[in-house]
């Protein structure tokens, strides 16, 4: 699926999420990804069911910090365990989990509004 929006200068936008990967700022990446306004990196998580607080450490190191983390769970939204949601909240990370397509679209909207957002994405 293609995603088009107004791209603020210097911001990383998600151009699309083809099967098994993501296109960010014109470059195609395969596998799970972390994306934030100034960059992107592979994410060391293959299944959303295996998500632990330690998988979000790279997000906590983003400087300047992000306001919200969007977790793209894959083709369908997965309700994260309440204990993990509490740990994420206590770590100071504002988070919302949704299907990956919704996370990509929401990330682009937030970035186009000048917000500090990051996306942790499992491919569809």
Tab-separated table of N, CA and C in Angstrom:
chain	number	residue	atom	x	y	z
A	1	UNK	N	0.840	-1.170	0.000
A	1	UNK	CA	0.000	0.000	0.000
A	1	UNK	C	0.886	1.235	0.000
A	2	UNK	N	0.517	2.223	-0.776
A	2	UNK	CA	1.254	3.483	-0.861
A	2	UNK	C	0.671	4.484	0.134
A	3	UNK	N	1.532	5.281	0.726
A	3	UNK	CA	1.105	6.333	1.635
A	3	UNK	C	1.739	7.626	1.151
A	4	UNK	N	0.926	8.659	0.944
A	4	UNK	CA	1.448	9.952	0.506
A	4	UNK	C	0.999	11.026	1.477
A	5	UNK	N	1.874	11.953	1.798
A	5	UNK	CA	1.536	13.067	2.672
A	5	UNK	C	2.548	14.184	2.462
A	6	UNK	N	2.303	15.310	3.084
A	6	UNK	CA	3.245	16.419	3.047
A	6	UNK	C	4.397	16.059	3.979
A	7	UNK	N	5.619	16.164	3.487
A	7	UNK	CA	6.782	15.759	4.272
A	7	UNK	C	7.478	16.996	4.820
A	8	UNK	N	7.464	17.178	6.146
A	8	UNK	CA	8.204	18.297	6.722
A	8	UNK	C	9.703	18.113	6.474
A	9	UNK	N	10.440	19.197	6.289
A	9	UNK	CA	11.882	19.096	6.034
A	9	UNK	C	12.599	18.299	7.127
A	10	UNK	N	13.464	17.374	6.713
A	10	UNK	CA	14.278	16.614	7.652
A	10	UNK	C	13.559	15.514	8.400
A	11	UNK	N	12.316	15.233	8.077
A	11	UNK	CA	11.543	14.210	8.790
A	11	UNK	C	11.463	12.930	7.983
A	12	UNK	N	11.554	11.788	8.654
A	12	UNK	CA	11.448	10.476	8.031
A	12	UNK	C	9.979	10.089	7.987
A	13	UNK	N	9.486	9.828	6.788
A	13	UNK	CA	8.093	9.429	6.611
A	13	UNK	C	8.057	8.004	6.063
A	14	UNK	N	6.967	7.315	6.331
A	14	UNK	CA	6.770	5.964	5.818
A	14	UNK	C	6.060	6.091	4.477
A	15	UNK	N	6.747	5.690	3.406
A	15	UNK	CA	6.182	5.780	2.057
A	15	UNK	C	5.250	4.614	1.751
A	16	UNK	N	5.469	3.480	2.393
A	16	UNK	CA	4.635	2.312	2.142
A	16	UNK	C	5.043	1.154	3.031
A	17	UNK	N	4.208	0.128	3.052
A	17	UNK	CA	4.527	-1.064	3.831
A	17	UNK	C	4.210	-2.313	3.008
A	18	UNK	N	5.076	-2.588	2.018
A	18	UNK	CA	4.889	-3.792	1.207
A	18	UNK	C	5.046	-5.040	2.081
A	19	UNK	N	4.583	-6.153	1.603
A	19	UNK	CA	4.652	-7.414	2.345
A	19	UNK	C	6.074	-7.683	2.841
A	20	UNK	N	6.207	-7.853	4.145
A	20	UNK	CA	7.497	-8.201	4.733
A	20	UNK	C	8.423	-7.055	5.040
A	21	UNK	N	8.011	-5.808	4.797
A	21	UNK	CA	8.928	-4.705	5.056
A	21	UNK	C	8.274	-3.346	5.001
A	22	UNK	N	9.127	-2.324	4.844
A	22	UNK	CA	8.677	-0.932	4.882
A	22	UNK	C	9.519	-0.109	3.918
A	23	UNK	N	8.915	0.910	3.341
A	23	UNK	CA	9.646	1.875	2.527
A	23	UNK	C	9.627	3.189	3.297
A	24	UNK	N	10.822	3.637	3.680
A	24	UNK	CA	10.971	4.845	4.495
A	24	UNK	C	11.842	5.822	3.726
A	25	UNK	N	11.315	7.019	3.489
A	25	UNK	CA	12.057	8.064	2.775
A	25	UNK	C	12.677	7.519	1.487
A	26	UNK	N	11.910	6.684	0.770
A	26	UNK	CA	12.347	6.173	-0.518
A	26	UNK	C	13.208	4.922	-0.486
A	27	UNK	N	13.585	4.444	0.696
A	27	UNK	CA	14.430	3.257	0.815
A	27	UNK	C	13.607	2.085	1.334
A	28	UNK	N	13.753	0.923	0.707
A	28	UNK	CA	13.021	-0.271	1.106
A	28	UNK	C	13.815	-1.049	2.152
A	29	UNK	N	13.156	-1.404	3.251
A	29	UNK	CA	13.748	-2.201	4.329
A	29	UNK	C	12.898	-3.449	4.523
A	30	UNK	N	13.534	-4.562	4.825
A	30	UNK	CA	12.810	-5.791	5.124
A	30	UNK	C	12.856	-6.050	6.619
A	31	UNK	N	11.775	-6.630	7.144
A	31	UNK	CA	11.730	-7.022	8.542
A	31	UNK	C	11.201	-5.930	9.447
A	32	UNK	N	11.120	-6.235	10.748
A	32	UNK	CA	10.628	-5.275	11.736
A	32	UNK	C	11.513	-4.027	11.786
A	33	UNK	N	10.883	-2.867	12.011
A	33	UNK	CA	11.613	-1.593	11.990
A	33	UNK	C	11.183	-0.683	13.131
A	34	UNK	N	12.130	0.139	13.577
A	34	UNK	CA	11.855	1.292	14.431
A	34	UNK	C	12.049	2.517	13.551
A	35	UNK	N	11.090	3.429	13.586
A	35	UNK	CA	11.158	4.636	12.762
A	35	UNK	C	10.827	5.826	13.650
A	36	UNK	N	11.611	6.880	13.540
A	36	UNK	CA	11.364	8.112	14.287
A	36	UNK	C	11.666	9.270	13.352
A	37	UNK	N	11.375	10.511	13.744
A	37	UNK	CA	11.481	11.625	12.796
A	37	UNK	C	12.835	11.756	12.105
A	38	UNK	N	13.919	11.454	12.800
A	38	UNK	CA	15.246	11.661	12.221
A	38	UNK	C	15.924	10.386	11.738
A	39	UNK	N	15.297	9.235	11.873
A	39	UNK	CA	15.991	8.017	11.463
A	39	UNK	C	15.152	6.759	11.547
A	40	UNK	N	15.807	5.656	11.259
A	40	UNK	CA	15.168	4.354	11.336
A	40	UNK	C	16.239	3.308	11.609
A	41	UNK	N	15.808	2.167	12.151
A	41	UNK	CA	16.733	1.077	12.460
A	41	UNK	C	15.957	-0.231	12.481
A	42	UNK	N	16.647	-1.344	12.221
A	42	UNK	CA	15.983	-2.637	12.374
A	42	UNK	C	15.543	-2.811	13.828
A	43	UNK	N	14.460	-3.542	14.018
A	43	UNK	CA	13.937	-3.803	15.363
A	43	UNK	C	14.130	-5.277	15.663
A	44	UNK	N	14.663	-5.592	16.814
A	44	UNK	CA	15.008	-6.974	17.173
A	44	UNK	C	13.810	-7.743	17.738
A	45	UNK	N	12.694	-7.688	17.038
A	45	UNK	CA	11.499	-8.412	17.476
A	45	UNK	C	10.811	-8.969	16.238
A	46	UNK	N	10.579	-10.264	16.221
A	46	UNK	CA	9.928	-10.880	15.065
A	46	UNK	C	8.435	-11.110	15.272
A	47	UNK	N	8.036	-11.329	16.517
A	47	UNK	CA	6.619	-11.598	16.817
A	47	UNK	C	6.166	-10.672	17.933
A	48	UNK	N	5.044	-10.017	17.737
A	48	UNK	CA	4.543	-9.078	18.746
A	48	UNK	C	4.268	-9.788	20.065
A	49	UNK	N	3.949	-11.069	20.001
A	49	UNK	CA	3.677	-11.835	21.229
A	49	UNK	C	4.911	-11.955	22.115
A	50	UNK	N	6.099	-11.730	21.562
A	50	UNK	CA	7.348	-11.810	22.325
A	50	UNK	C	7.797	-10.454	22.871
A	51	UNK	N	7.019	-9.405	22.647
A	51	UNK	CA	7.411	-8.054	23.066
A	51	UNK	C	7.642	-7.980	24.572
A	52	UNK	N	8.788	-7.420	24.950
A	52	UNK	CA	9.133	-7.150	26.346
A	52	UNK	C	9.648	-5.715	26.422
A	53	UNK	N	9.656	-5.161	27.612
A	53	UNK	CA	10.091	-3.777	27.798
A	53	UNK	C	11.483	-3.543	27.205
A	54	UNK	N	12.375	-4.513	27.302
A	54	UNK	CA	13.741	-4.357	26.778
A	54	UNK	C	13.755	-4.094	25.272
A	55	UNK	N	12.749	-4.578	24.539
A	55	UNK	CA	12.688	-4.325	23.091
A	55	UNK	C	12.479	-2.840	22.782
A	56	UNK	N	12.033	-2.077	23.778
A	56	UNK	CA	11.755	-0.654	23.566
A	56	UNK	C	12.901	0.242	24.033
A	57	UNK	N	13.993	-0.356	24.515
A	57	UNK	CA	15.143	0.445	24.953
A	57	UNK	C	15.643	1.406	23.878
A	58	UNK	N	15.724	1.002	22.595
A	58	UNK	CA	16.177	1.969	21.578
A	58	UNK	C	15.277	3.206	21.494
A	59	UNK	N	13.996	3.035	21.730
A	59	UNK	CA	13.062	4.169	21.699
A	59	UNK	C	13.364	5.115	22.851
A	60	UNK	N	13.704	4.567	23.993
A	60	UNK	CA	14.001	5.398	25.167
A	60	UNK	C	15.280	6.206	24.979
A	61	UNK	N	16.147	5.776	24.046
A	61	UNK	CA	17.412	6.487	23.805
A	61	UNK	C	17.305	7.559	22.720
A	62	UNK	N	16.152	7.683	22.070
A	62	UNK	CA	15.993	8.700	21.025
A	62	UNK	C	16.081	10.084	21.666
A	63	UNK	N	16.897	10.952	21.066
A	63	UNK	CA	17.084	12.301	21.598
A	63	UNK	C	16.943	13.305	20.460
A	64	UNK	N	16.038	14.266	20.569
A	64	UNK	CA	15.123	14.487	21.682
A	64	UNK	C	14.072	13.382	21.766
A	65	UNK	N	13.527	13.176	22.971
A	65	UNK	CA	12.582	12.081	23.189
A	65	UNK	C	11.316	12.232	22.353
A	66	UNK	N	10.660	11.102	22.120
A	66	UNK	CA	9.393	11.122	21.393
A	66	UNK	C	8.241	11.267	22.384
A	67	UNK	N	7.134	11.837	21.894
A	67	UNK	CA	5.927	12.002	22.716
A	67	UNK	C	5.131	10.713	22.797
A	68	UNK	N	5.115	9.989	21.692
A	68	UNK	CA	4.280	8.788	21.621
A	68	UNK	C	4.960	7.734	20.755
A	69	UNK	N	4.787	6.483	21.162
A	69	UNK	CA	5.267	5.341	20.395
A	69	UNK	C	4.057	4.588	19.862
A	70	UNK	N	4.029	4.399	18.559
A	70	UNK	CA	2.979	3.613	17.922
A	70	UNK	C	3.542	2.224	17.662
A	71	UNK	N	2.879	1.209	18.178
A	71	UNK	CA	3.330	-0.161	17.973
A	71	UNK	C	2.439	-0.802	16.926
A	72	UNK	N	3.032	-1.137	15.790
A	72	UNK	CA	2.324	-1.840	14.722
A	72	UNK	C	2.477	-3.335	14.934
A	73	UNK	N	1.380	-3.998	15.274
A	73	UNK	CA	1.397	-5.404	15.702
A	73	UNK	C	1.436	-6.415	14.561
A	74	UNK	N	1.408	-5.962	13.316
A	74	UNK	CA	1.305	-6.869	12.181
A	74	UNK	C	-0.041	-6.668	11.507
A	75	UNK	N	-0.599	-7.707	10.879
A	75	UNK	CA	-1.854	-7.537	10.138
A	75	UNK	C	-3.061	-7.217	11.023
A	76	UNK	N	-2.981	-7.591	12.296
A	76	UNK	CA	-4.080	-7.312	13.228
A	76	UNK	C	-3.539	-6.728	14.520
A	77	UNK	N	-4.350	-5.883	15.130
A	77	UNK	CA	-4.000	-5.332	16.438
A	77	UNK	C	-4.000	-6.460	17.461
A	78	UNK	N	-3.030	-6.440	18.354
A	78	UNK	CA	-2.938	-7.413	19.435
A	78	UNK	C	-2.989	-6.633	20.740
A	79	UNK	N	-3.860	-7.049	21.641
A	79	UNK	CA	-3.921	-6.411	22.953
A	79	UNK	C	-2.702	-6.861	23.749
A	80	UNK	N	-1.858	-5.918	24.104
A	80	UNK	CA	-0.660	-6.247	24.871
A	80	UNK	C	-1.054	-6.594	26.298
A	81	UNK	N	-0.337	-7.507	26.950
A	81	UNK	CA	-0.660	-7.870	28.331
A	81	UNK	C	-0.658	-6.642	29.241
A	82	UNK	N	-1.578	-6.627	30.197
A	82	UNK	CA	-1.713	-5.456	31.078
A	82	UNK	C	-0.427	-5.185	31.850
A	83	UNK	N	0.290	-6.218	32.274
A	83	UNK	CA	1.545	-6.008	33.006
A	83	UNK	C	2.570	-5.293	32.126
A	84	UNK	N	2.640	-5.661	30.846
A	84	UNK	CA	3.567	-5.001	29.924
A	84	UNK	C	3.139	-3.563	29.667
A	85	UNK	N	1.848	-3.328	29.488
A	85	UNK	CA	1.370	-1.948	29.293
A	85	UNK	C	1.731	-1.088	30.503
A	86	UNK	N	1.592	-1.651	31.696
A	86	UNK	CA	1.936	-0.912	32.918
A	86	UNK	C	3.437	-0.615	32.951
A	87	UNK	N	4.277	-1.601	32.607
A	87	UNK	CA	5.731	-1.389	32.579
A	87	UNK	C	6.105	-0.290	31.594
A	88	UNK	N	5.485	-0.297	30.438
A	88	UNK	CA	5.768	0.717	29.418
A	88	UNK	C	5.382	2.098	29.932
A	89	UNK	N	4.216	2.191	30.543
A	89	UNK	CA	3.751	3.460	31.111
A	89	UNK	C	4.709	3.936	32.204
A	90	UNK	N	5.105	3.026	33.100
A	90	UNK	CA	6.010	3.384	34.199
A	90	UNK	C	7.397	3.777	33.689
A	91	UNK	N	7.772	3.295	32.503
A	91	UNK	CA	9.055	3.673	31.895
A	91	UNK	C	8.981	5.041	31.228
A	92	UNK	N	7.798	5.660	31.264
A	92	UNK	CA	7.641	6.997	30.703
A	92	UNK	C	7.402	7.023	29.213
A	93	UNK	N	6.957	5.899	28.647
A	93	UNK	CA	6.699	5.829	27.211
A	93	UNK	C	5.197	5.902	26.973
A	94	UNK	N	4.755	6.946	26.264
A	94	UNK	CA	3.362	7.014	25.828
A	94	UNK	C	3.220	6.084	24.638
A	95	UNK	N	2.276	5.154	24.672
A	95	UNK	CA	2.224	4.088	23.679
A	95	UNK	C	0.796	3.808	23.259
A	96	UNK	N	0.659	3.430	21.973
A	96	UNK	CA	-0.625	2.961	21.461
A	96	UNK	C	-0.337	1.816	20.501
A	97	UNK	N	-0.990	0.678	20.704
A	97	UNK	CA	-0.810	-0.489	19.836
A	97	UNK	C	-1.971	-0.570	18.853
A	98	UNK	N	-1.662	-0.953	17.611
A	98	UNK	CA	-2.676	-1.060	16.554
A	98	UNK	C	-2.117	-1.947	15.455
A	99	UNK	N	-2.926	-2.238	14.432
A	99	UNK	CA	-2.374	-3.001	13.312
A	99	UNK	C	-1.327	-2.136	12.604
A	100	UNK	N	-0.423	-2.781	11.894
A	100	UNK	CA	0.711	-2.076	11.295
A	100	UNK	C	0.291	-1.009	10.293
A	101	UNK	N	-0.717	-1.287	9.470
A	101	UNK	CA	-1.175	-0.276	8.513
A	101	UNK	C	-1.638	0.983	9.215
A	102	UNK	N	-2.431	0.824	10.273
A	102	UNK	CA	-2.910	1.977	11.038
A	102	UNK	C	-1.747	2.708	11.703
A	103	UNK	N	-0.760	1.964	12.203
A	103	UNK	CA	0.399	2.596	12.842
A	103	UNK	C	1.189	3.433	11.835
A	104	UNK	N	1.361	2.918	10.614
A	104	UNK	CA	2.079	3.676	9.578
A	104	UNK	C	1.340	4.964	9.232
A	105	UNK	N	0.039	4.859	9.025
A	105	UNK	CA	-0.749	6.051	8.669
A	105	UNK	C	-0.760	7.067	9.809
A	106	UNK	N	-0.949	6.588	11.039
A	106	UNK	CA	-0.994	7.489	12.193
A	106	UNK	C	0.351	8.168	12.396
A	107	UNK	N	1.442	7.421	12.251
A	107	UNK	CA	2.782	7.993	12.367
A	107	UNK	C	2.944	9.151	11.387
A	108	UNK	N	2.584	8.935	10.123
A	108	UNK	CA	2.738	9.994	9.119
A	108	UNK	C	1.906	11.223	9.450
A	109	UNK	N	0.691	11.019	9.940
A	109	UNK	CA	-0.154	12.161	10.320
A	109	UNK	C	0.511	12.941	11.449
A	110	UNK	N	0.970	12.234	12.481
A	110	UNK	CA	1.602	12.917	13.617
A	110	UNK	C	2.859	13.667	13.184
A	111	UNK	N	3.682	13.048	12.346
A	111	UNK	CA	4.903	13.708	11.880
A	111	UNK	C	4.561	14.924	11.027
A	112	UNK	N	3.539	14.807	10.172
A	112	UNK	CA	3.158	15.950	9.325
A	112	UNK	C	2.632	17.106	10.165
A	113	UNK	N	2.152	16.813	11.376
A	113	UNK	CA	1.704	17.860	12.303
A	113	UNK	C	2.850	18.405	13.148
A	114	UNK	N	4.065	17.893	12.931
A	114	UNK	CA	5.219	18.364	13.691
A	114	UNK	C	5.379	17.699	15.044
A	115	UNK	N	4.670	16.600	15.295
A	115	UNK	CA	4.747	15.905	16.582
A	115	UNK	C	5.980	15.008	16.635
A	116	UNK	N	6.435	14.697	17.834
A	116	UNK	CA	7.561	13.788	18.067
A	116	UNK	C	7.000	12.388	18.293
A	117	UNK	N	6.909	11.602	17.238
A	117	UNK	CA	6.375	10.247	17.318
A	117	UNK	C	7.421	9.258	16.830
A	118	UNK	N	7.275	8.018	17.271
A	118	UNK	CA	8.087	6.912	16.765
A	118	UNK	C	7.148	5.752	16.479
A	119	UNK	N	7.579	4.868	15.597
A	119	UNK	CA	6.796	3.677	15.284
A	119	UNK	C	7.692	2.451	15.417
A	120	UNK	N	7.194	1.446	16.117
A	120	UNK	CA	7.842	0.144	16.233
A	120	UNK	C	6.946	-0.822	15.475
A	121	UNK	N	7.442	-1.335	14.352
A	121	UNK	CA	6.562	-1.992	13.389
A	121	UNK	C	6.959	-3.426	13.073
A	122	UNK	N	5.976	-4.318	13.171
A	122	UNK	CA	6.092	-5.692	12.697
A	122	UNK	C	5.499	-5.695	11.285
A	123	UNK	N	6.180	-6.252	10.286
A	123	UNK	CA	5.637	-6.223	8.920
A	123	UNK	C	4.340	-7.023	8.785
A	124	UNK	N	3.582	-6.683	7.748
A	124	UNK	CA	2.355	-7.438	7.439
A	124	UNK	C	2.689	-8.527	6.441
